[in-house]
Amino acid sequence: MLAHAERTRKRLAKKKWDDKNKDKNRIYRYRSYARKFIRDLATDDDLKELDELIHKRLND
């Protein structure tokens, strides 16, 4: 088990990284949401719409 001082140090380091990398964090979070939606929640219609949007974006 981590000592209290080490947990505090790690928590502060994570906060510092998070504060410096807001855009990266946002990308990671949205990517995770998108994968979760596609894997677990999307209907066939949702998947077809996403497929169209992806193809359109790749071809533009």
PDB file of N, CA, C and O in Angstrom:
ATOM      1  N   MET A   1       0.844  -1.180   0.000  1.00  0.00           N
ATOM      2  CA  MET A   1       0.000   0.000   0.000  1.00  0.00           C
ATOM      3  C   MET A   1       0.894   1.251   0.000  1.00  0.00           C
ATOM      4  O   MET A   1       1.925   1.284   0.656  1.00  0.00           O
ATOM      5  N   LEU A   2       0.475   2.255  -0.739  1.00  0.00           N
ATOM      6  CA  LEU A   2       1.265   3.475  -0.855  1.00  0.00           C
ATOM      7  C   LEU A   2       1.176   4.311   0.414  1.00  0.00           C
ATOM      8  O   LEU A   2       0.120   4.434   1.022  1.00  0.00           O
ATOM      9  N   ALA A   3       2.292   4.875   0.785  1.00  0.00           N
ATOM     10  CA  ALA A   3       2.306   5.780   1.924  1.00  0.00           C
ATOM     11  C   ALA A   3       1.521   7.042   1.565  1.00  0.00           C
ATOM     12  O   ALA A   3       1.406   7.403   0.392  1.00  0.00           O
ATOM     13  N   HIS A   4       1.026   7.693   2.569  1.00  0.00           N
ATOM     14  CA  HIS A   4       0.218   8.908   2.361  1.00  0.00           C
ATOM     15  C   HIS A   4       0.983   9.951   1.547  1.00  0.00           C
ATOM     16  O   HIS A   4       0.422  10.561   0.620  1.00  0.00           O
ATOM     17  N   ALA A   5       2.246  10.164   1.862  1.00  0.00           N
ATOM     18  CA  ALA A   5       3.053  11.173   1.150  1.00  0.00           C
ATOM     19  C   ALA A   5       3.188  10.818  -0.329  1.00  0.00           C
ATOM     20  O   ALA A   5       3.125  11.695  -1.201  1.00  0.00           O
ATOM     21  N   GLU A   6       3.369   9.545  -0.620  1.00  0.00           N
ATOM     22  CA  GLU A   6       3.518   9.123  -2.017  1.00  0.00           C
ATOM     23  C   GLU A   6       2.202   9.286  -2.774  1.00  0.00           C
ATOM     24  O   GLU A   6       2.186   9.734  -3.928  1.00  0.00           O
ATOM     25  N   ARG A   7       1.081   8.960  -2.143  1.00  0.00           N
ATOM     26  CA  ARG A   7      -0.231   9.154  -2.783  1.00  0.00           C
ATOM     27  C   ARG A   7      -0.463  10.624  -3.075  1.00  0.00           C
ATOM     28  O   ARG A   7      -0.935  10.993  -4.160  1.00  0.00           O
ATOM     29  N   THR A   8      -0.116  11.464  -2.119  1.00  0.00           N
ATOM     30  CA  THR A   8      -0.283  12.904  -2.300  1.00  0.00           C
ATOM     31  C   THR A   8       0.586  13.404  -3.443  1.00  0.00           C
ATOM     32  O   THR A   8       0.142  14.187  -4.287  1.00  0.00           O
ATOM     33  N   ARG A   9       1.824  12.947  -3.494  1.00  0.00           N
ATOM     34  CA  ARG A   9       2.754  13.346  -4.551  1.00  0.00           C
ATOM     35  C   ARG A   9       2.224  12.924  -5.921  1.00  0.00           C
ATOM     36  O   ARG A   9       2.243  13.703  -6.879  1.00  0.00           O
ATOM     37  N   LYS A  10       1.717  11.705  -6.010  1.00  0.00           N
ATOM     38  CA  LYS A  10       1.172  11.221  -7.287  1.00  0.00           C
ATOM     39  C   LYS A  10      -0.078  11.999  -7.685  1.00  0.00           C
ATOM     40  O   LYS A  10      -0.271  12.329  -8.850  1.00  0.00           O
ATOM     41  N   ARG A  11      -0.928  12.297  -6.724  1.00  0.00           N
ATOM     42  CA  ARG A  11      -2.145  13.066  -7.002  1.00  0.00           C
ATOM     43  C   ARG A  11      -1.791  14.466  -7.516  1.00  0.00           C
ATOM     44  O   ARG A  11      -2.381  14.952  -8.483  1.00  0.00           O
ATOM     45  N   LEU A  12      -0.806  15.110  -6.887  1.00  0.00           N
ATOM     46  CA  LEU A  12      -0.382  16.441  -7.325  1.00  0.00           C
ATOM     47  C   LEU A  12       0.259  16.397  -8.709  1.00  0.00           C
ATOM     48  O   LEU A  12       0.035  17.286  -9.536  1.00  0.00           O
ATOM     49  N   ALA A  13       1.045  15.352  -8.980  1.00  0.00           N
ATOM     50  CA  ALA A  13       1.667  15.212 -10.297  1.00  0.00           C
ATOM     51  C   ALA A  13       0.600  15.011 -11.368  1.00  0.00           C
ATOM     52  O   ALA A  13       0.685  15.591 -12.458  1.00  0.00           O
ATOM     53  N   LYS A  14      -0.420  14.211 -11.066  1.00  0.00           N
ATOM     54  CA  LYS A  14      -1.500  13.994 -12.031  1.00  0.00           C
ATOM     55  C   LYS A  14      -2.269  15.288 -12.282  1.00  0.00           C
ATOM     56  O   LYS A  14      -2.590  15.618 -13.427  1.00  0.00           O
ATOM     57  N   LYS A  15      -2.545  16.039 -11.233  1.00  0.00           N
ATOM     58  CA  LYS A  15      -3.243  17.312 -11.398  1.00  0.00           C
ATOM     59  C   LYS A  15      -2.420  18.277 -12.251  1.00  0.00           C
ATOM     60  O   LYS A  15      -2.966  18.946 -13.139  1.00  0.00           O
ATOM     61  N   LYS A  16      -1.134  18.324 -12.004  1.00  0.00           N
ATOM     62  CA  LYS A  16      -0.250  19.199 -12.784  1.00  0.00           C
ATOM     63  C   LYS A  16      -0.280  18.792 -14.261  1.00  0.00           C
ATOM     64  O   LYS A  16      -0.397  19.632 -15.149  1.00  0.00           O
ATOM     65  N   TRP A  17      -0.177  17.478 -14.535  1.00  0.00           N
ATOM     66  CA  TRP A  17      -0.213  16.995 -15.917  1.00  0.00           C
ATOM     67  C   TRP A  17      -1.565  17.323 -16.545  1.00  0.00           C
ATOM     68  O   TRP A  17      -1.633  17.809 -17.675  1.00  0.00           O
ATOM     69  N   ASP A  18      -2.649  17.054 -15.821  1.00  0.00           N
ATOM     70  CA  ASP A  18      -3.998  17.332 -16.336  1.00  0.00           C
ATOM     71  C   ASP A  18      -4.165  18.812 -16.673  1.00  0.00           C
ATOM     72  O   ASP A  18      -4.739  19.160 -17.709  1.00  0.00           O
ATOM     73  N   ASP A  19      -3.660  19.677 -15.796  1.00  0.00           N
ATOM     74  CA  ASP A  19      -3.786  21.121 -16.036  1.00  0.00           C
ATOM     75  C   ASP A  19      -2.989  21.562 -17.266  1.00  0.00           C
ATOM     76  O   ASP A  19      -3.418  22.453 -17.998  1.00  0.00           O
ATOM     77  N   LYS A  20      -1.846  20.937 -17.514  1.00  0.00           N
ATOM     78  CA  LYS A  20      -1.014  21.291 -18.665  1.00  0.00           C
ATOM     79  C   LYS A  20      -1.524  20.684 -19.967  1.00  0.00           C
ATOM     80  O   LYS A  20      -1.181  21.159 -21.042  1.00  0.00           O
ATOM     81  N   ASN A  21      -2.333  19.631 -19.884  1.00  0.00           N
ATOM     82  CA  ASN A  21      -2.715  18.866 -21.069  1.00  0.00           C
ATOM     83  C   ASN A  21      -4.225  18.735 -21.212  1.00  0.00           C
ATOM     84  O   ASN A  21      -4.741  17.652 -21.477  1.00  0.00           O
ATOM     85  N   LYS A  22      -4.922  19.855 -21.087  1.00  0.00           N
ATOM     86  CA  LYS A  22      -6.387  19.835 -21.157  1.00  0.00           C
ATOM     87  C   LYS A  22      -6.889  19.308 -22.504  1.00  0.00           C
ATOM     88  O   LYS A  22      -7.848  18.540 -22.551  1.00  0.00           O
ATOM     89  N   ASP A  23      -6.248  19.707 -23.594  1.00  0.00           N
ATOM     90  CA  ASP A  23      -6.693  19.255 -24.913  1.00  0.00           C
ATOM     91  C   ASP A  23      -6.500  17.751 -25.085  1.00  0.00           C
ATOM     92  O   ASP A  23      -7.378  17.063 -25.619  1.00  0.00           O
ATOM     93  N   LYS A  24      -5.360  17.236 -24.645  1.00  0.00           N
ATOM     94  CA  LYS A  24      -5.133  15.786 -24.735  1.00  0.00           C
ATOM     95  C   LYS A  24      -6.165  15.037 -23.910  1.00  0.00           C
ATOM     96  O   LYS A  24      -6.699  14.017 -24.352  1.00  0.00           O
ATOM     97  N   ASN A  25      -6.425  15.530 -22.710  1.00  0.00           N
ATOM     98  CA  ASN A  25      -7.410  14.887 -21.851  1.00  0.00           C
ATOM     99  C   ASN A  25      -8.785  14.873 -22.500  1.00  0.00           C
ATOM    100  O   ASN A  25      -9.513  13.878 -22.430  1.00  0.00           O
ATOM    101  N   ARG A  26      -9.156  15.988 -23.125  1.00  0.00           N
ATOM    102  CA  ARG A  26     -10.455  16.079 -23.795  1.00  0.00           C
ATOM    103  C   ARG A  26     -10.527  15.045 -24.925  1.00  0.00           C
ATOM    104  O   ARG A  26     -11.542  14.360 -25.077  1.00  0.00           O
ATOM    105  N   ILE A  27      -9.469  14.924 -25.704  1.00  0.00           N
ATOM    106  CA  ILE A  27      -9.440  13.954 -26.797  1.00  0.00           C
ATOM    107  C   ILE A  27      -9.566  12.534 -26.255  1.00  0.00           C
ATOM    108  O   ILE A  27     -10.354  11.728 -26.764  1.00  0.00           O
ATOM    109  N   TYR A  28      -8.789  12.208 -25.221  1.00  0.00           N
ATOM    110  CA  TYR A  28      -8.865  10.869 -24.628  1.00  0.00           C
ATOM    111  C   TYR A  28     -10.275  10.567 -24.131  1.00  0.00           C
ATOM    112  O   TYR A  28     -10.806   9.472 -24.338  1.00  0.00           O
ATOM    113  N   ARG A  29     -10.886  11.563 -23.471  1.00  0.00           N
ATOM    114  CA  ARG A  29     -12.223  11.367 -22.907  1.00  0.00           C
ATOM    115  C   ARG A  29     -13.265  11.166 -24.006  1.00  0.00           C
ATOM    116  O   ARG A  29     -14.071  10.234 -23.952  1.00  0.00           O
ATOM    117  N   TYR A  30     -13.242  12.030 -25.025  1.00  0.00           N
ATOM    118  CA  TYR A  30     -14.219  11.907 -26.109  1.00  0.00           C
ATOM    119  C   TYR A  30     -14.026  10.611 -26.897  1.00  0.00           C
ATOM    120  O   TYR A  30     -14.996   9.993 -27.324  1.00  0.00           O
ATOM    121  N   ARG A  31     -12.781  10.218 -27.100  1.00  0.00           N
ATOM    122  CA  ARG A  31     -12.509   8.954 -27.806  1.00  0.00           C
ATOM    123  C   ARG A  31     -13.095   7.789 -27.019  1.00  0.00           C
ATOM    124  O   ARG A  31     -13.720   6.888 -27.587  1.00  0.00           O
ATOM    125  N   SER A  32     -12.921   7.825 -25.718  1.00  0.00           N
ATOM    126  CA  SER A  32     -13.458   6.776 -24.866  1.00  0.00           C
ATOM    127  C   SER A  32     -14.987   6.754 -24.933  1.00  0.00           C
ATOM    128  O   SER A  32     -15.600   5.685 -25.039  1.00  0.00           O
ATOM    129  N   TYR A  33     -15.619   7.944 -24.875  1.00  0.00           N
ATOM    130  CA  TYR A  33     -17.078   8.022 -24.982  1.00  0.00           C
ATOM    131  C   TYR A  33     -17.560   7.454 -26.319  1.00  0.00           C
ATOM    132  O   TYR A  33     -18.553   6.713 -26.372  1.00  0.00           O
ATOM    133  N   ALA A  34     -16.879   7.814 -27.389  1.00  0.00           N
ATOM    134  CA  ALA A  34     -17.284   7.364 -28.721  1.00  0.00           C
ATOM    135  C   ALA A  34     -17.203   5.842 -28.823  1.00  0.00           C
ATOM    136  O   ALA A  34     -18.110   5.192 -29.342  1.00  0.00           O
ATOM    137  N   ARG A  35     -16.108   5.285 -28.343  1.00  0.00           N
ATOM    138  CA  ARG A  35     -15.950   3.818 -28.394  1.00  0.00           C
ATOM    139  C   ARG A  35     -17.016   3.123 -27.561  1.00  0.00           C
ATOM    140  O   ARG A  35     -17.582   2.114 -27.988  1.00  0.00           O
ATOM    141  N   LYS A  36     -17.276   3.642 -26.383  1.00  0.00           N
ATOM    142  CA  LYS A  36     -18.304   3.068 -25.508  1.00  0.00           C
ATOM    143  C   LYS A  36     -19.666   3.123 -26.197  1.00  0.00           C
ATOM    144  O   LYS A  36     -20.416   2.143 -26.182  1.00  0.00           O
ATOM    145  N   PHE A  37     -19.996   4.275 -26.802  1.00  0.00           N
ATOM    146  CA  PHE A  37     -21.263   4.421 -27.501  1.00  0.00           C
ATOM    147  C   PHE A  37     -21.381   3.402 -28.624  1.00  0.00           C
ATOM    148  O   PHE A  37     -22.393   2.701 -28.733  1.00  0.00           O
ATOM    149  N   ILE A  38     -20.347   3.305 -29.448  1.00  0.00           N
ATOM    150  CA  ILE A  38     -20.379   2.392 -30.584  1.00  0.00           C
ATOM    151  C   ILE A  38     -20.482   0.944 -30.112  1.00  0.00           C
ATOM    152  O   ILE A  38     -21.272   0.159 -30.633  1.00  0.00           O
ATOM    153  N   ARG A  39     -19.698   0.597 -29.115  1.00  0.00           N
ATOM    154  CA  ARG A  39     -19.655  -0.786 -28.639  1.00  0.00           C
ATOM    155  C   ARG A  39     -20.937  -1.202 -27.934  1.00  0.00           C
ATOM    156  O   ARG A  39     -21.429  -2.321 -28.150  1.00  0.00           O
ATOM    157  N   ASP A  40     -21.481  -0.334 -27.099  1.00  0.00           N
ATOM    158  CA  ASP A  40     -22.527  -0.779 -26.172  1.00  0.00           C
ATOM    159  C   ASP A  40     -23.909  -0.167 -26.371  1.00  0.00           C
ATOM    160  O   ASP A  40     -24.891  -0.745 -25.919  1.00  0.00           O
ATOM    161  N   LEU A  41     -24.002   0.997 -27.005  1.00  0.00           N
ATOM    162  CA  LEU A  41     -25.277   1.706 -26.992  1.00  0.00           C
ATOM    163  C   LEU A  41     -25.891   1.974 -28.361  1.00  0.00           C
ATOM    164  O   LEU A  41     -27.101   2.131 -28.467  1.00  0.00           O
ATOM    165  N   ALA A  42     -25.081   2.067 -29.390  1.00  0.00           N
ATOM    166  CA  ALA A  42     -25.566   2.495 -30.702  1.00  0.00           C
ATOM    167  C   ALA A  42     -26.513   1.476 -31.325  1.00  0.00           C
ATOM    168  O   ALA A  42     -26.289   0.271 -31.251  1.00  0.00           O
ATOM    169  N   THR A  43     -27.548   2.020 -31.958  1.00  0.00           N
ATOM    170  CA  THR A  43     -28.462   1.179 -32.734  1.00  0.00           C
ATOM    171  C   THR A  43     -27.880   1.018 -34.138  1.00  0.00           C
ATOM    172  O   THR A  43     -26.890   1.670 -34.497  1.00  0.00           O
ATOM    173  N   ASP A  44     -28.512   0.189 -34.942  1.00  0.00           N
ATOM    174  CA  ASP A  44     -28.067   0.025 -36.327  1.00  0.00           C
ATOM    175  C   ASP A  44     -28.136   1.347 -37.082  1.00  0.00           C
ATOM    176  O   ASP A  44     -27.238   1.669 -37.861  1.00  0.00           O
ATOM    177  N   ASP A  45     -29.191   2.117 -36.850  1.00  0.00           N
ATOM    178  CA  ASP A  45     -29.320   3.430 -37.505  1.00  0.00           C
ATOM    179  C   ASP A  45     -28.191   4.376 -37.075  1.00  0.00           C
ATOM    180  O   ASP A  45     -27.636   5.104 -37.894  1.00  0.00           O
ATOM    181  N   ASP A  46     -27.863   4.356 -35.786  1.00  0.00           N
ATOM    182  CA  ASP A  46     -26.752   5.184 -35.300  1.00  0.00           C
ATOM    183  C   ASP A  46     -25.449   4.797 -35.995  1.00  0.00           C
ATOM    184  O   ASP A  46     -24.679   5.659 -36.421  1.00  0.00           O
ATOM    185  N   LEU A  47     -25.205   3.511 -36.107  1.00  0.00           N
ATOM    186  CA  LEU A  47     -23.964   3.032 -36.727  1.00  0.00           C
ATOM    187  C   LEU A  47     -23.900   3.409 -38.203  1.00  0.00           C
ATOM    188  O   LEU A  47     -22.833   3.792 -38.699  1.00  0.00           O
ATOM    189  N   LYS A  48     -25.040   3.335 -38.886  1.00  0.00           N
ATOM    190  CA  LYS A  48     -25.065   3.736 -40.297  1.00  0.00           C
ATOM    191  C   LYS A  48     -24.775   5.228 -40.439  1.00  0.00           C
ATOM    192  O   LYS A  48     -24.017   5.638 -41.324  1.00  0.00           O
ATOM    193  N   GLU A  49     -25.362   6.043 -39.570  1.00  0.00           N
ATOM    194  CA  GLU A  49     -25.115   7.482 -39.617  1.00  0.00           C
ATOM    195  C   GLU A  49     -23.643   7.791 -39.330  1.00  0.00           C
ATOM    196  O   GLU A  49     -23.016   8.598 -40.022  1.00  0.00           O
ATOM    197  N   LEU A  50     -23.088   7.142 -38.323  1.00  0.00           N
ATOM    198  CA  LEU A  50     -21.675   7.356 -38.001  1.00  0.00           C
ATOM    199  C   LEU A  50     -20.772   6.923 -39.156  1.00  0.00           C
ATOM    200  O   LEU A  50     -19.782   7.596 -39.467  1.00  0.00           O
ATOM    201  N   ASP A  51     -21.118   5.821 -39.785  1.00  0.00           N
ATOM    202  CA  ASP A  51     -20.347   5.344 -40.931  1.00  0.00           C
ATOM    203  C   ASP A  51     -20.343   6.384 -42.055  1.00  0.00           C
ATOM    204  O   ASP A  51     -19.295   6.678 -42.634  1.00  0.00           O
ATOM    205  N   GLU A  52     -21.507   6.968 -42.320  1.00  0.00           N
ATOM    206  CA  GLU A  52     -21.595   8.014 -43.346  1.00  0.00           C
ATOM    207  C   GLU A  52     -20.744   9.236 -42.973  1.00  0.00           C
ATOM    208  O   GLU A  52     -20.028   9.785 -43.800  1.00  0.00           O
ATOM    209  N   LEU A  53     -20.838   9.649 -41.714  1.00  0.00           N
ATOM    210  CA  LEU A  53     -20.052  10.809 -41.261  1.00  0.00           C
ATOM    211  C   LEU A  53     -18.551  10.545 -41.355  1.00  0.00           C
ATOM    212  O   LEU A  53     -17.788  11.420 -41.776  1.00  0.00           O
ATOM    213  N   ILE A  54     -18.152   9.353 -41.004  1.00  0.00           N
ATOM    214  CA  ILE A  54     -16.725   8.988 -41.065  1.00  0.00           C
ATOM    215  C   ILE A  54     -16.244   8.988 -42.502  1.00  0.00           C
ATOM    216  O   ILE A  54     -15.184   9.564 -42.822  1.00  0.00           O
ATOM    217  N   HIS A  55     -17.013   8.371 -43.391  1.00  0.00           N
ATOM    218  CA  HIS A  55     -16.603   8.332 -44.807  1.00  0.00           C
ATOM    219  C   HIS A  55     -16.542   9.733 -45.403  1.00  0.00           C
ATOM    220  O   HIS A  55     -15.622  10.056 -46.156  1.00  0.00           O
ATOM    221  N   LYS A  56     -17.514  10.564 -45.057  1.00  0.00           N
ATOM    222  CA  LYS A  56     -17.518  11.933 -45.550  1.00  0.00           C
ATOM    223  C   LYS A  56     -16.285  12.682 -45.055  1.00  0.00           C
ATOM    224  O   LYS A  56     -15.610  13.387 -45.808  1.00  0.00           O
ATOM    225  N   ARG A  57     -15.969  12.539 -43.794  1.00  0.00           N
ATOM    226  CA  ARG A  57     -14.803  13.230 -43.215  1.00  0.00           C
ATOM    227  C   ARG A  57     -13.505  12.731 -43.842  1.00  0.00           C
ATOM    228  O   ARG A  57     -12.593  13.521 -44.132  1.00  0.00           O
ATOM    229  N   LEU A  58     -13.388  11.440 -44.085  1.00  0.00           N
ATOM    230  CA  LEU A  58     -12.160  10.890 -44.686  1.00  0.00           C
ATOM    231  C   LEU A  58     -11.979  11.322 -46.130  1.00  0.00           C
ATOM    232  O   LEU A  58     -10.847  11.466 -46.596  1.00  0.00           O
ATOM    233  N   ASN A  59     -13.074  11.548 -46.823  1.00  0.00           N
ATOM    234  CA  ASN A  59     -12.996  11.905 -48.251  1.00  0.00           C
ATOM    235  C   ASN A  59     -12.915  13.409 -48.484  1.00  0.00           C
ATOM    236  O   ASN A  59     -12.699  13.835 -49.606  1.00  0.00           O
ATOM    237  N   ASP A  60     -13.105  14.217 -47.465  1.00  0.00           N
ATOM    238  CA  ASP A  60     -13.022  15.678 -47.617  1.00  0.00           C
ATOM    239  C   ASP A  60     -11.621  16.182 -47.373  1.00  0.00           C
ATOM    240  O   ASP A  60     -10.760  15.632 -46.865  1.00  0.00           O
TER     241      ASP A  60
END
